[in-house]
Coordinates of C-alpha atoms in Angstrom, one line a residue:
M1 CA -0.2 -0.1 0.2
I2 CA 1.3 3.9 -1.6
L3 CA 0.3 6.7 1.0
P4 CA 2.2 9.6 -0.2
L5 CA 2.2 12.2 3.0
K6 CA 0.7 15.5 2.0
Q7 CA -0.9 19.3 3.5
F8 CA -3.9 17.5 3.1
W9 CA -5.7 21.3 5.5
L10 CA -4.0 23.4 2.8
P11 CA -5.5 24.3 -0.4
E12 CA -1.9 24.2 -2.0
P13 CA 1.8 23.1 -0.1
E14 CA 3.6 25.6 1.8
K15 CA 6.6 26.8 -0.4
D16 CA 8.9 24.8 1.3
F17 CA 7.1 21.4 0.9
L18 CA 9.6 19.0 0.1
P19 CA 7.6 14.9 -1.1
A20 CA 7.6 12.0 0.9
V21 CA 6.1 8.7 1.2
A22 CA 4.8 5.3 3.3
L23 CA 5.0 2.5 2.0
L24 CA 2.4 -0.1 4.2
Y25 CA 3.6 -4.2 4.0
P26 CA 1.6 -6.0 6.0
R27 CA 3.2 -9.5 7.5
K28 CA 1.8 -12.4 9.4
D29 CA 3.9 -10.4 13.4
S30 CA 4.5 -7.4 12.3
L31 CA 4.1 -4.4 9.6
E32 CA 6.9 -2.8 7.9
I33 CA 6.3 0.6 7.1
V34 CA 9.5 2.5 5.0
V35 CA 8.6 6.3 5.1
T36 CA 11.1 8.0 2.0
M37 CA 11.4 11.4 1.8
K38 CA 13.1 14.1 0.6
D39 CA 15.2 16.9 2.6
A40 CA 16.5 20.4 2.3
A41 CA 19.0 19.3 5.4
V42 CA 18.6 16.5 7.5
Y43 CA 19.5 17.0 11.1
S44 CA 18.2 15.4 14.9
D45 CA 20.1 17.6 18.2
A46 CA 17.9 14.2 19.8
N47 CA 21.0 11.9 22.0
G48 CA 19.0 9.4 23.2
S49 CA 15.5 8.0 22.7
N50 CA 11.6 9.5 25.2
Q51 CA 12.7 12.8 24.1
F52 CA 10.3 15.7 22.3
M53 CA 11.9 14.9 18.8
W54 CA 9.3 17.2 17.2
K55 CA 11.6 20.1 19.0
L56 CA 15.0 18.6 18.4
G57 CA 14.8 18.6 14.4
D58 CA 13.6 16.1 11.5
V59 CA 11.4 12.7 12.8
V60 CA 8.8 10.7 11.2
E61 CA 5.4 10.5 13.5
I62 CA 3.5 7.4 13.0
F63 CA 0.2 7.6 14.7
I64 CA -2.4 3.8 14.9
G65 CA -4.8 2.3 16.5
V66 CA -6.8 -0.5 16.6
E67 CA -10.3 1.0 15.3
G68 CA -13.3 0.5 17.9
K69 CA -10.9 1.3 20.6
G70 CA -10.0 4.5 22.3
N71 CA -6.4 3.7 22.5
Y72 CA -3.7 4.9 20.2
W73 CA 0.2 5.2 20.3
E74 CA 2.0 7.2 18.4
L75 CA 5.9 6.5 17.8
H76 CA 8.9 8.5 16.9
V77 CA 11.7 7.9 14.6
T78 CA 14.1 10.5 13.8
P79 CA 16.8 11.1 11.0
N80 CA 19.6 9.3 14.2
N81 CA 17.2 6.8 14.9
Y82 CA 16.2 7.3 18.3
H83 CA 12.8 6.9 19.6
L84 CA 9.7 8.4 21.1
Q85 CA 6.7 6.5 22.6
L86 CA 4.2 7.2 23.5
H87 CA 0.6 5.0 23.9
W88 CA -2.3 7.3 24.6
S89 CA -5.5 6.7 26.9
H90 CA -9.0 8.2 24.2
D91 CA -8.9 11.4 26.9
G92 CA -5.0 11.1 27.4
L93 CA -4.2 14.4 24.6
D94 CA -7.1 16.5 26.5
N95 CA -5.3 15.1 30.2
V96 CA -2.6 17.1 28.9
R97 CA -3.9 20.1 27.0
A98 CA -5.4 20.5 30.1
G99 CA -2.5 20.2 32.3
E100 CA -4.0 17.3 34.2
K101 CA -1.5 15.0 32.9
S102 CA 2.4 15.3 32.2
I103 CA 3.5 13.0 28.8
E104 CA 5.8 11.4 30.7
D105 CA 2.6 9.0 31.5
F106 CA 2.0 8.9 28.5
M107 CA 5.4 7.1 27.5
V108 CA 6.2 3.6 27.2
D109 CA 9.8 2.6 28.0
A110 CA 10.4 -0.1 26.2
P111 CA 12.9 -1.2 23.3
S112 CA 11.1 -4.6 21.9
L113 CA 7.4 -2.1 21.4
F114 CA 9.0 -1.2 17.2
E115 CA 13.0 -1.7 14.9
S116 CA 13.4 1.0 13.0
Q117 CA 16.8 1.1 10.7
V118 CA 17.4 5.2 9.0
S119 CA 19.4 5.4 6.1
I120 CA 20.4 8.5 4.9
G121 CA 21.8 9.3 1.0
P122 CA 25.0 11.1 0.5
E123 CA 24.5 14.7 -0.4
K124 CA 21.5 14.6 3.4
D125 CA 19.5 15.7 0.9
I126 CA 16.7 12.7 1.1
W127 CA 16.4 10.3 4.5
Q128 CA 15.0 6.9 4.5
V129 CA 13.2 4.9 7.5
H130 CA 11.9 1.1 7.9
V131 CA 10.1 0.4 11.0
T132 CA 9.0 -2.8 12.1
L133 CA 6.3 -3.5 14.7
P134 CA 4.9 -6.6 15.6
W135 CA 1.3 -6.7 16.2
Q136 CA 1.1 -7.9 19.8
S137 CA 2.4 -4.2 20.4
I138 CA -0.6 -2.2 19.6
G139 CA -3.0 -5.8 21.1
L140 CA -3.5 -7.1 18.4
A141 CA -2.6 -11.5 18.2
P142 CA -0.7 -12.5 15.4
G143 CA -1.3 -15.1 12.0
Q144 CA -4.9 -13.1 11.5
C145 CA -6.2 -12.3 8.6
D146 CA -7.3 -9.1 8.1
Y147 CA -5.7 -5.7 11.2
E148 CA -8.1 -3.0 10.7
V149 CA -6.1 -0.2 12.2
D150 CA -6.7 3.8 12.1
M151 CA -3.5 5.8 10.9
A152 CA -1.5 8.1 10.1
I153 CA 2.1 8.3 8.7
C154 CA 3.2 11.8 9.8
R155 CA 6.0 13.9 9.5
Y156 CA 7.8 17.4 11.3
D157 CA 10.6 18.9 8.2
A158 CA 13.3 20.7 10.2
T159 CA 15.5 23.6 8.6
P160 CA 18.9 23.9 11.2
G161 CA 18.5 27.6 11.3
V162 CA 14.7 28.4 10.1
V163 CA 12.0 28.7 12.7
G164 CA 8.7 26.6 12.4
T165 CA 8.9 23.5 10.7
V166 CA 6.8 22.0 7.9
L167 CA 4.1 19.3 9.0
S168 CA 2.7 16.6 6.2
S169 CA 0.8 12.9 6.5
T170 CA -0.5 10.2 5.0
A171 CA -3.5 11.5 6.8
P172 CA -7.1 13.5 5.4
L173 CA -6.5 15.8 7.7
R174 CA -9.0 19.1 7.8
A175 CA -6.6 21.4 9.8
R176 CA -2.4 21.0 11.2
S177 CA -3.4 19.1 13.9
Y178 CA -1.7 15.0 13.7
H179 CA -4.0 13.6 16.5
R180 CA -7.8 13.5 14.5
R181 CA -8.2 10.2 15.1
L182 CA -11.5 10.7 13.1
E183 CA -9.2 11.8 9.9
W184 CA -6.8 9.2 9.6
N185 CA -6.4 6.7 6.8
A186 CA -8.9 3.5 8.0
L187 CA -7.4 0.8 6.7
S188 CA -7.8 -2.5 6.6
L189 CA -4.7 -4.8 6.6
T190 CA -3.6 -8.6 5.0
P191 CA -0.6 -9.6 5.7
Q192 CA 1.1 -10.4 2.1
S193 CA 4.3 -13.8 2.1
L194 CA 6.3 -12.9 3.0
A195 CA 11.1 -14.9 1.8
K196 CA 10.9 -13.7 5.6
D197 CA 8.0 -15.2 7.4

């Protein structure tokens, strides 16, 4: 499945918008996600996991939840392959915005939640993230015929010395906010047989 990242909430893309595309490969035990992005300057100041990656440079953000359930996961990968892992309850973000809880309350400190590899082009004008997300990590049993999920693959495209970032998403969002779950891609994913299965 091919999902381009766009700025659906704008009538025309920003002048600094650069293309990106996500490929989904559902397998019997995991979901493989490959995101390839053009970039004017690939960078991140992250130096560890579970930091606020969207404040530190470029980042890919994967939002995924099981259809019919209120909780969802927010998974970040930086160009230097650090992770931020969040598991939101249905009202978690509202609680954070209201000052009743902190983002740290929703962080997941589990290195096995998902795996990623990152490659950066020699001119640092393109980078690619390959994520392996086990179905069990989001509460689904492996080996099913189909997986029904709500999903948005998003991007923060930052440039050193430039204030602000260029956002884009696979989901047809009507506003510049990634947490609008009702607007995420509703996907029915059927695992394909791959050589490594």
